[in-house]
Coordinates of C-alpha atoms and ligand atoms in Angstrom, one line a residue:
X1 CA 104.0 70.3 44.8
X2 CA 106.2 72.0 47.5
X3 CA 104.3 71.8 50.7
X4 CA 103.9 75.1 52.8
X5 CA 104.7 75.3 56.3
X6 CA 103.4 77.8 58.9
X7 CA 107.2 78.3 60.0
X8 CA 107.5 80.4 56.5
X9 CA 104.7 82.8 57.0
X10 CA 105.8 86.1 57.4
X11 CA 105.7 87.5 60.9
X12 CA 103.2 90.1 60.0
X13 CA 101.4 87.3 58.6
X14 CA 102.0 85.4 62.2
X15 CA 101.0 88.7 64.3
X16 CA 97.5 88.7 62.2
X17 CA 96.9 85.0 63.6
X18 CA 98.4 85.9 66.8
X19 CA 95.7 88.3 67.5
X20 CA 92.9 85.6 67.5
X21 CA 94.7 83.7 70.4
X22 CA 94.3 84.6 74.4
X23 CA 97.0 84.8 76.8
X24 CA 97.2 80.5 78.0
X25 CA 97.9 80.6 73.6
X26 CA 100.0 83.3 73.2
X27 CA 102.5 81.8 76.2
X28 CA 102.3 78.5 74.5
X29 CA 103.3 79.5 71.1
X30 CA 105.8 81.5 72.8
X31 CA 107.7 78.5 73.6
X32 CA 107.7 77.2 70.2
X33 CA 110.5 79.1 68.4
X34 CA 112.6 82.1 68.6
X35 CA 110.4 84.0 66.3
X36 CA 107.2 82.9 67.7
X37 CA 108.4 84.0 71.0
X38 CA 109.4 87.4 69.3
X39 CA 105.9 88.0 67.8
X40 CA 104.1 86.9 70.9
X41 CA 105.6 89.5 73.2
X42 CA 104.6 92.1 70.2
X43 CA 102.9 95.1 72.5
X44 CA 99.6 94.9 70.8
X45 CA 99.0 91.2 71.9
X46 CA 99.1 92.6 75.2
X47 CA 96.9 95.9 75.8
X48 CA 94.6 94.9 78.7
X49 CA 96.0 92.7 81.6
X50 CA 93.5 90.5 84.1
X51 CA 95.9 87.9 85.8
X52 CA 93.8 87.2 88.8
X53 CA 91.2 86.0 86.3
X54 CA 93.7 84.4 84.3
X55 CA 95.1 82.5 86.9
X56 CA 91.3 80.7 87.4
X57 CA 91.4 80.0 84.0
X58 CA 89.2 83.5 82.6
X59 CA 91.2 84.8 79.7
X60 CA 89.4 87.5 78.9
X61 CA 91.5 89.9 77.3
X62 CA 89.5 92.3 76.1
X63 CA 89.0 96.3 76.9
X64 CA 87.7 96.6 80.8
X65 CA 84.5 97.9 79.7
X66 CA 82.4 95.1 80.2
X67 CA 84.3 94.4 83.1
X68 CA 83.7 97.7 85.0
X69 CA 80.8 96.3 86.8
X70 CA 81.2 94.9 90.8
X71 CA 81.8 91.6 90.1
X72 CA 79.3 89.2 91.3
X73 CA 79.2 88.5 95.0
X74 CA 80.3 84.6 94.5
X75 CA 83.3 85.8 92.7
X76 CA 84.7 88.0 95.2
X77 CA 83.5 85.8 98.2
X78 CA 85.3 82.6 96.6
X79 CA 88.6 85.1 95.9
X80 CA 88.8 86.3 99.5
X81 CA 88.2 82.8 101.0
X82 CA 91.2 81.5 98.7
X83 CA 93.1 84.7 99.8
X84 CA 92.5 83.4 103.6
X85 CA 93.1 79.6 102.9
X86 CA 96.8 80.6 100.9
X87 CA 97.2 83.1 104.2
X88 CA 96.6 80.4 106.3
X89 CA 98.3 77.9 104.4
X90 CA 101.6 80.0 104.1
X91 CA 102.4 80.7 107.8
X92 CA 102.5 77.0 108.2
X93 CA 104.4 76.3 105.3
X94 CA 108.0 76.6 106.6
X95 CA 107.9 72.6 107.2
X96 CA 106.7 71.2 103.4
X97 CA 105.2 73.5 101.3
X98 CA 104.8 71.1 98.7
X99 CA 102.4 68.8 100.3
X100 CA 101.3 71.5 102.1
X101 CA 99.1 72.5 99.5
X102 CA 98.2 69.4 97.8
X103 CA 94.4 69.2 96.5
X104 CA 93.6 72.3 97.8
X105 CA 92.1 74.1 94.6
X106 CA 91.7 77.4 96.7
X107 CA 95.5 77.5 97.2
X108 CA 96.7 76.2 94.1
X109 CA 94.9 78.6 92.7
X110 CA 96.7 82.0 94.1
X111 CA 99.9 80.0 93.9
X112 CA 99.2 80.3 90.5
X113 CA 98.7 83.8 90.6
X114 CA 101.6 84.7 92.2
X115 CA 103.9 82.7 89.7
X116 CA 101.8 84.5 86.8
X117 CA 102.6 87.8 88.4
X118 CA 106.0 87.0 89.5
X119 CA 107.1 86.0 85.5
X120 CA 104.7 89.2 84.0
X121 CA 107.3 91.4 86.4
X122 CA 110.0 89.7 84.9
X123 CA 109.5 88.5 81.8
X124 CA 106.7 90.2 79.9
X125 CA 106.2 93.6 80.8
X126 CA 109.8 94.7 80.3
X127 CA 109.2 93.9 76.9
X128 CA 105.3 95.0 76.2
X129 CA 105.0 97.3 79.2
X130 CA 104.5 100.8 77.4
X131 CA 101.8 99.1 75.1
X132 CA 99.5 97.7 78.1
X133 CA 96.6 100.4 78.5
X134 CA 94.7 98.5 81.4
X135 CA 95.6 96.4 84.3
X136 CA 93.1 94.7 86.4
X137 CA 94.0 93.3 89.8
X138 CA 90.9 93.5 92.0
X139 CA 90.9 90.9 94.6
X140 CA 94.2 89.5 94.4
X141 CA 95.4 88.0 97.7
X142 CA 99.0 88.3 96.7
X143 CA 100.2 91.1 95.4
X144 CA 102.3 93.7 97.0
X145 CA 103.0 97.0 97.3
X146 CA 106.4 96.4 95.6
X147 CA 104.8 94.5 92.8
X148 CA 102.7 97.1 91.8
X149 CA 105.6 99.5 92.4
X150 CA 107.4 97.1 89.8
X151 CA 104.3 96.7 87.5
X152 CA 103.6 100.6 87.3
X153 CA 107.4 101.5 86.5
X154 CA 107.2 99.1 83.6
X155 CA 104.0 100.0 82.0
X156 CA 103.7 104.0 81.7
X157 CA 100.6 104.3 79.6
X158 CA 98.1 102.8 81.4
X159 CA 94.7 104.4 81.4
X160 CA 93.1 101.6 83.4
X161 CA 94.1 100.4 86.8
X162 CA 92.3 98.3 89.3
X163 CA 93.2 97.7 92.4
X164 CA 90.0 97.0 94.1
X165 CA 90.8 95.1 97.7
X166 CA 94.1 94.8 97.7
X167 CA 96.6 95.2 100.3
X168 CA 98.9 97.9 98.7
X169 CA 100.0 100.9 100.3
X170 CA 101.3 104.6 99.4
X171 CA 104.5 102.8 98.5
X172 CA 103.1 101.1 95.7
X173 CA 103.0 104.6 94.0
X174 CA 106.5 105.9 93.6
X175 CA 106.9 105.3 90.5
X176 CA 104.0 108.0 89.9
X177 CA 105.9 110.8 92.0
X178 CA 107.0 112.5 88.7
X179 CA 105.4 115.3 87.3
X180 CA 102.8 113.8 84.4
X181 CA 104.1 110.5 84.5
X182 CA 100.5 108.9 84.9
X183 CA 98.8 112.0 82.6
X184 CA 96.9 109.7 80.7
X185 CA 95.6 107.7 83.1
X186 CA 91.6 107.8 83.0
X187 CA 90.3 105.2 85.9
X188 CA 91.6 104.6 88.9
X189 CA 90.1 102.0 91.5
X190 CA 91.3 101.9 94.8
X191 CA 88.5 100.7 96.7
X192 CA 89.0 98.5 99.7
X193 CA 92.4 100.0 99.7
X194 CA 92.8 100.7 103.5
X195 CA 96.7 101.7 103.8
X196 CA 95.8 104.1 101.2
X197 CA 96.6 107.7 102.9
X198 CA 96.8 111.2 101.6
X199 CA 100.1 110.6 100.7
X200 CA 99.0 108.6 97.1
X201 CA 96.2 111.5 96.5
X202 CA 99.8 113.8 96.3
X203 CA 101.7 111.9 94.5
X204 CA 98.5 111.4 91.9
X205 CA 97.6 114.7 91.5
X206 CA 101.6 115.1 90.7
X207 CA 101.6 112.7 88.2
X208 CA 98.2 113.6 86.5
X209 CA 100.2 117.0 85.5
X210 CA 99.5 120.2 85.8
X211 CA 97.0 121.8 83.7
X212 CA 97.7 125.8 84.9
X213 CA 101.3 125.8 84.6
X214 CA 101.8 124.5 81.0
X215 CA 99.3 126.3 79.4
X216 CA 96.2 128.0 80.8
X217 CA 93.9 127.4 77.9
X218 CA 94.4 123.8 78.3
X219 CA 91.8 123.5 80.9
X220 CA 89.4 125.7 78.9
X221 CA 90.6 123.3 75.6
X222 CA 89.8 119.8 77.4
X223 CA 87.1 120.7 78.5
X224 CA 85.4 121.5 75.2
X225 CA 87.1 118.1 73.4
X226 CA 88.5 115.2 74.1
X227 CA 92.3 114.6 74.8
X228 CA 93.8 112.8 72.2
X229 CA 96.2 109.9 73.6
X230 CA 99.6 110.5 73.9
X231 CA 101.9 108.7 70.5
X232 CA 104.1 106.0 71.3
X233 CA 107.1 104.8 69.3
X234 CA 106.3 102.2 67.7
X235 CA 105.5 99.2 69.5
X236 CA 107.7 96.4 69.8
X237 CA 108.9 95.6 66.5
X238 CA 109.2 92.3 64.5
X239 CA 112.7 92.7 64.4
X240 CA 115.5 90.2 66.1
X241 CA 115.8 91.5 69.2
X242 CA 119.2 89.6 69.5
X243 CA 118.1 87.5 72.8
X244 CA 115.3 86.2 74.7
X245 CA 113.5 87.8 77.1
X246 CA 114.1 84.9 79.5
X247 CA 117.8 86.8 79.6
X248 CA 115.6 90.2 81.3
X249 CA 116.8 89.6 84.4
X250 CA 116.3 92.2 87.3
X251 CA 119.8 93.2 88.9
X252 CA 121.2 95.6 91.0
X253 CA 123.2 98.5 89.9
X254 CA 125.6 99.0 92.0
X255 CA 126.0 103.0 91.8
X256 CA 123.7 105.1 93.3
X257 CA 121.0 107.5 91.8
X258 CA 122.4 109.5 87.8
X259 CA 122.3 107.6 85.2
X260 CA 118.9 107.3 84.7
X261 CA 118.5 106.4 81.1
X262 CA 121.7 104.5 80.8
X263 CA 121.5 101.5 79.2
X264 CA 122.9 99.5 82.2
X265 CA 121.1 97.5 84.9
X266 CA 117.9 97.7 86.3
X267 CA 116.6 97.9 90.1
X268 CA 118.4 100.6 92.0
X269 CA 117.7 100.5 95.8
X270 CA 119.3 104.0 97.7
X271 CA 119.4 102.1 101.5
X272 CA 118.2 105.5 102.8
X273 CA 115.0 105.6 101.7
X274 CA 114.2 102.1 102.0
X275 CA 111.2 101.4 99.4
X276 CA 111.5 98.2 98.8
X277 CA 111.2 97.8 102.6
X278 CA 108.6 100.1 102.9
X279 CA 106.1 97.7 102.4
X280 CA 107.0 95.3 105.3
X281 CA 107.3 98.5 107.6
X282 CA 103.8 98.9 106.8
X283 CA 103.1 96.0 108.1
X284 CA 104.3 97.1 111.3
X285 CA 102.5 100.6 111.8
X286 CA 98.7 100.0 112.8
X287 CA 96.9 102.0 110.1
X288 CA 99.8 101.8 107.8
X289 CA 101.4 105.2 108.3
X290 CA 103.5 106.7 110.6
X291 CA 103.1 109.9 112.3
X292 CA 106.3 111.1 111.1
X293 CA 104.7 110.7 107.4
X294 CA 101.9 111.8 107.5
X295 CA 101.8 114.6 110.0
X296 CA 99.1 113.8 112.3
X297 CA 98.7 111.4 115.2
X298 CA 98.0 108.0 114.7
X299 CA 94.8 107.6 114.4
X300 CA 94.6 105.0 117.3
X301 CA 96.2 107.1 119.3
X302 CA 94.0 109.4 121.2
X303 CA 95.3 112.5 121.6
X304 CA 93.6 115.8 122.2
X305 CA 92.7 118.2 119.6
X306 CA 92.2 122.1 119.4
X307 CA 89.8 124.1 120.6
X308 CA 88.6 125.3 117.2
X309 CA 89.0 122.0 115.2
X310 CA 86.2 120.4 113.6
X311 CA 87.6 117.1 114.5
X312 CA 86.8 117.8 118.0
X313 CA 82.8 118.1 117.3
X314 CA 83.1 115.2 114.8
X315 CA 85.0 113.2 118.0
X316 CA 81.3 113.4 119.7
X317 CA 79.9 111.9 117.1
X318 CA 79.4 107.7 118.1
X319 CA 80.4 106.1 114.9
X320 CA 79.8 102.5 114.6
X321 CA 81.5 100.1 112.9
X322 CA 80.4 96.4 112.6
X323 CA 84.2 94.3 112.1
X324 CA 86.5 96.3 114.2
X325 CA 85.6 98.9 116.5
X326 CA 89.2 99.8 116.7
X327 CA 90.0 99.7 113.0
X328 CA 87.7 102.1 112.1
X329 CA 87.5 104.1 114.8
X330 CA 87.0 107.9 114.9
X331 CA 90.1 109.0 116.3
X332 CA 91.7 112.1 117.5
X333 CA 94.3 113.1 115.3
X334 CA 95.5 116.3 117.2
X335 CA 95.6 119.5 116.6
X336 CA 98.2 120.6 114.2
X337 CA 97.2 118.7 111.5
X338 CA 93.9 117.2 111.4
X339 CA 93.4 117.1 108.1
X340 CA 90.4 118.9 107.6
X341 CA 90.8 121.9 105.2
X342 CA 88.2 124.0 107.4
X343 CA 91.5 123.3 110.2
X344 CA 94.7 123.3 108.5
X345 CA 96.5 126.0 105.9
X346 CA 97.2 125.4 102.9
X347 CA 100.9 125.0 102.6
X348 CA 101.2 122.2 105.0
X349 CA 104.1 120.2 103.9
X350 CA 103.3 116.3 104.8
X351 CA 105.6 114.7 102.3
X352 CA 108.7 115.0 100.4
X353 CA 107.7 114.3 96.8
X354 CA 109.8 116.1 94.5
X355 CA 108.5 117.7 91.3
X356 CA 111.1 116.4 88.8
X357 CA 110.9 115.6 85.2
X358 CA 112.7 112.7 83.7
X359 CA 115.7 114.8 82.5
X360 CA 116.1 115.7 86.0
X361 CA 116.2 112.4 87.0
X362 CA 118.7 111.7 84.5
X363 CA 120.8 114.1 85.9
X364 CA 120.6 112.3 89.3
X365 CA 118.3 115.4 91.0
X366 CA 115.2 112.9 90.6
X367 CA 113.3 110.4 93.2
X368 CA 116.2 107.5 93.5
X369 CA 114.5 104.9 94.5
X370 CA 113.0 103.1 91.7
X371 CA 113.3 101.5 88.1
X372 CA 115.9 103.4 86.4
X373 CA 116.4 101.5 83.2
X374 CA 116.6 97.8 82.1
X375 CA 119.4 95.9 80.8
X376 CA 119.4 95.7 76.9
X377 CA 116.9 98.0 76.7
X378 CA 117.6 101.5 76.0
X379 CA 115.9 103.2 78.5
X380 CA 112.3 102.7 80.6
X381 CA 109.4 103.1 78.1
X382 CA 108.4 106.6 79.7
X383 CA 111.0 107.9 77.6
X384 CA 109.5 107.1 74.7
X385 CA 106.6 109.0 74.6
X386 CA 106.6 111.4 71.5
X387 CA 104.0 113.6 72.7
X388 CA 105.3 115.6 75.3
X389 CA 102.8 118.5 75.1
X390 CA 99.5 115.8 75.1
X391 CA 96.5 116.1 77.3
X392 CA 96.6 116.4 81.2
X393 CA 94.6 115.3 84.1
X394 CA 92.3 113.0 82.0
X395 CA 91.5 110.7 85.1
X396 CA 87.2 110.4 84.7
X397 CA 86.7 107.7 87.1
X398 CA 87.9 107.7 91.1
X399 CA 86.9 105.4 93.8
X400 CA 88.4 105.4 96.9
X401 CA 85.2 103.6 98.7
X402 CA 86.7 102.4 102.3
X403 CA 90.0 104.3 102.3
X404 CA 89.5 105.5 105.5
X405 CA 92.5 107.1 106.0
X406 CA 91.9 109.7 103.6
X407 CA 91.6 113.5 104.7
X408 CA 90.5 117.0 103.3
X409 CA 94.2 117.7 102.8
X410 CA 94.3 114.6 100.5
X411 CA 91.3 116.0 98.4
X412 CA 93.1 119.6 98.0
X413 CA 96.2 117.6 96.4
X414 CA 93.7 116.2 93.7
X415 CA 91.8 119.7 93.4
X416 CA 94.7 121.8 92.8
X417 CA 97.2 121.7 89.5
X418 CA 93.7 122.5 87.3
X419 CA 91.5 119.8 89.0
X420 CA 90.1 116.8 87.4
X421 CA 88.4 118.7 84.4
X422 CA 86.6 115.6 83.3
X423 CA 86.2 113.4 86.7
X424 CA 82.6 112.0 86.1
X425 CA 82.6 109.4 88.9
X426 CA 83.7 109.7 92.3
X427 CA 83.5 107.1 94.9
X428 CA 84.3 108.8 98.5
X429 CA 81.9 106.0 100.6
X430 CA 83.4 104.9 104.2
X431 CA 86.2 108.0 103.9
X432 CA 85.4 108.8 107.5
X433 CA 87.6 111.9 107.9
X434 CA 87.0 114.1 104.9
X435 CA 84.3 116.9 105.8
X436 CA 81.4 118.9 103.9
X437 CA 83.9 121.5 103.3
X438 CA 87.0 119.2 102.4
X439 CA 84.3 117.7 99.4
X440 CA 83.1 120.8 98.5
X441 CA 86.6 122.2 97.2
X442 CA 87.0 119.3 95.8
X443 CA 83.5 119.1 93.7
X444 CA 84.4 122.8 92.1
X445 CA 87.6 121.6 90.6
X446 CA 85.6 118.6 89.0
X447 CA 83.0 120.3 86.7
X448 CA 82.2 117.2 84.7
X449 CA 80.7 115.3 87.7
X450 CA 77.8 113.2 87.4
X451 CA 76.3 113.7 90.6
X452 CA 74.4 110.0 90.2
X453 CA 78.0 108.7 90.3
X454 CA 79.2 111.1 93.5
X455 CA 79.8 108.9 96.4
X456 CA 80.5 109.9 100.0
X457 CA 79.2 109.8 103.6
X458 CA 75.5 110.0 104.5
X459 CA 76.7 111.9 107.6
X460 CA 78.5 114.4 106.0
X461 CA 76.5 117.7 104.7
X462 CA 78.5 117.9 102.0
X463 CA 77.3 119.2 98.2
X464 CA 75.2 118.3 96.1
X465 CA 73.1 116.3 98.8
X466 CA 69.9 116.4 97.2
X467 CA 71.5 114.9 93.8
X468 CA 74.7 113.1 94.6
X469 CA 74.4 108.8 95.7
X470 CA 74.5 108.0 99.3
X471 CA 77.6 105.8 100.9
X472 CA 78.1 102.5 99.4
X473 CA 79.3 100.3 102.3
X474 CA 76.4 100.5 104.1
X475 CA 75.8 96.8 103.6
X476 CA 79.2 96.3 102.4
X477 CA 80.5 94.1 105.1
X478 CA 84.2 94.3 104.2
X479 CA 84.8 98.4 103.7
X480 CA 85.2 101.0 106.1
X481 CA 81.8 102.6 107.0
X482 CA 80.7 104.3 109.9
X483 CA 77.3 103.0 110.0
X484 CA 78.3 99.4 108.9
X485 CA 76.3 97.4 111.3
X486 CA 73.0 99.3 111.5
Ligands
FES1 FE1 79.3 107.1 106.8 FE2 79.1 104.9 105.2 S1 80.9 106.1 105.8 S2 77.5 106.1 106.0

């Protein structure tokens, strides 16, 4: 009898068996054949991404759910003491890098994860990327703010992201500064996230939509039901796609901004503004912003403030901080823009993010300089959504514990546009410059907050006091908090 060979199942048939494998399988069968490479890159194979885990040989790769607890303490110590060895490791590497890191597990281990990142930029997620709903990369000692400016241009529909403790900044967001681009995006996890500045609060609350404009009974509508999630084309189908993804290479178009879903080349850099340098100029601006940006004084400079501001009282106040007196300092911020709502009107203008929809880009009137399209394919997957009129400002879960840099004018950005209708969680712990008033605005654009998950200050007299959870870095040891120490 003719004998039957698993190179003639179908591909549905293939996908069905597929779906029992983790992601070590899945990129081993890959390498098998054409058509097993097609069928492992299908999008569902691919929903919820954890390569820091993955590169220590954890493949879960299952919903976050489970996940959404702090990781134990031994995980996160034995994580930053790799990210310290590989920092160490790599500022002496210049002479041999490859014996450089021999038998050291720490450092083979985020050499590993940079390489998994590096090929998910460039291989994977141009292919799967509108199909991955959550992406996990708490703790990782090597991404950058480009990466994640990379990663979040290439997957659209995420509801999930994590990026507890690492080192991005504002410039990791671009991607987001179009209005509803990251609409269905439910949890967000910045904490530890210490270049984070007002400016990401503005271009979230852009990005979540606006629930006001488009319709005014939407708010009234979400808040009685659920949103339901926005269709997507189908997923990436079993059909030839003609070449391998090992041919989705990144290149540079050389024309500037306009063609935006053209089916020509992929990263588009405008010189002026500089993004994909952005993230080194961070590294040169204590704090991570400049005054120019942000409007307000550095805050190590010390500078005097007005007469009427609130900082000024707050200035009195003797702060403590345990790790670095100067990091985490209370500092003057001026006068003009303090960043208090109690100080400064409404209409302050701190940034240029421009409120443009994709067919604006198109037309070249949209923010220039990011992922415009990728060769082969026919344009990014944002485009693709079918449901333009779906559910806005679904984000239920903030944390911004130890973003210090975070003001009161950063809190109006998220509170305006409709709010957060359904924020349940908010994590505001060792956010030293937001005041009582600054949360209170805030908390009454977020009527669905659990006040056991509402996080902030224990010096602040803010709302909710007698119900909402006290500051969470008291003991924390490695996130901003003024009475870290005590
Ligand atoms: Fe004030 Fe932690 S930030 S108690």
């Amino acid at each position: 009898s003719e004998r039957a060979s698993i190179s003639a199942l179908p591909q549905e048939l293939l996908l069905k068996v597929f779906r029992f494998l983790g992601p070590l399988d899945l990129c081993r069968c890959g390498q098998v054949c054409n058509i097993w490479a097609q069928v492992s890159k299908t999008g569902s194979l691919w929903r919820h991404l954890y390569p820091v885990r993955w590169a220590r040989g954890d493949y879960h790769c299952g919903p976050p759910g489970e996940l959404d607890q702090e990781p134990d303490d031994d995980w996160v110590k034995s994580l930053q003491d790799e990210g310290r060895a590989y920092q160490e490791w790599d500022e002496d590497a210049d002479v041999d890098e490859s014996e450089a890191c021999e038998g050291s597990p720490a450092i083979n281990a985020v050499q590993r994860e940079k390489t998994l990142l590096d090929g998910m930029i460039q291989k994977l997620l141009p292919v799967v990327g509108s199909s991955v709903r959550s992406l996990s990369l708490a703790y990782s000692s090597t991404v950058s703010s480009k990466m994640v400016r990379q990663i979040l241009s290439l997957c659209p529909n995420l509801t999930h992201l994590d990026l507890t403790q690492t080192d991005v900044s504002d410039s990791a967001f671009h991607s987001w500064a179009e209005f509803g681009v990251c609409r269905i995006l439910e949890h967000l996890d910045l904490s530890g996230c210490h270049k984070i500045t007002d400016r990401t609060l503005k271009i979230l609350s852009l990005g979540l939509g606006d629930l006001m404009a488009s319709n005014p009974d939407r708010r009234a509508k979400l808040l009685k039901a659920p949103p339901s999630p926005i269709k997507l084309q189908d997923e990436h189908s079993l059909q030839p796609i003609g070449r391998s993804c090992q041919d989705l290479i990144f290149k540079r178009r050389p024309g500037g901004r306009g063609s935006g879903c053209g089916s020509a080349h992929v990263w588009v850099l405008d010189p002026a503004k500089l993004a994909d340098i952005e993230d080194a100029a961070d590294w040169s601006k204590p704090g991570g912003v400049s005054t120019q940006e942000s409007g307000r004084g550095n805050i190590f400079e010390s500078k005097g403030g007005g007469a009427s501001c609130c900082c000024r009282r707050s200035r009195r106040r003797s702060f403590r901080t345990g790790i670095s007196s100067s990091h985490w300092q209370y500092g003057s911020m001026g006068d003009a823009h303090c960043g208090h709502s109690t100080c400064c009107t409404s209409d302050v203008s701190l940034w240029t993010v421009r409120e443009t929809h994709c067919d604006l880009q198109a037309k070249g009137g949209g923010v220039d300089f990011r992922t415009k399209g990728f060769e082969g394919e026919s344009c990014p997957d944002r485009h693709n959504r079918t449901d333009q009129s779906g559910a806005f400002r679904t984000l239920r879960f903030l944390s911004l514990s130890g973003c210090y840099q975070i003001t009161d004018l950063g809190l109006r950005c998220l509170s305006q546009r409709g709010g957060l209708p359904l924020l349940e969680h908010l994590n505001l712990s060792g956010c030293l410059l937001i005041t009582g008033a600054g949360l209170q605005e805030l908390v009454s654009a977020c009527p669905a907050l659990n006040t056991q998950h509402f996080y902030y200050c224990d010096n602040i007299n803010g709302p909710h006091a007698d119900t909402a959870s006290g500051c969470q870095n008291l003991q924390c040891g490695f996130r901003a908090c003024c009475r870290s120490g005590e």
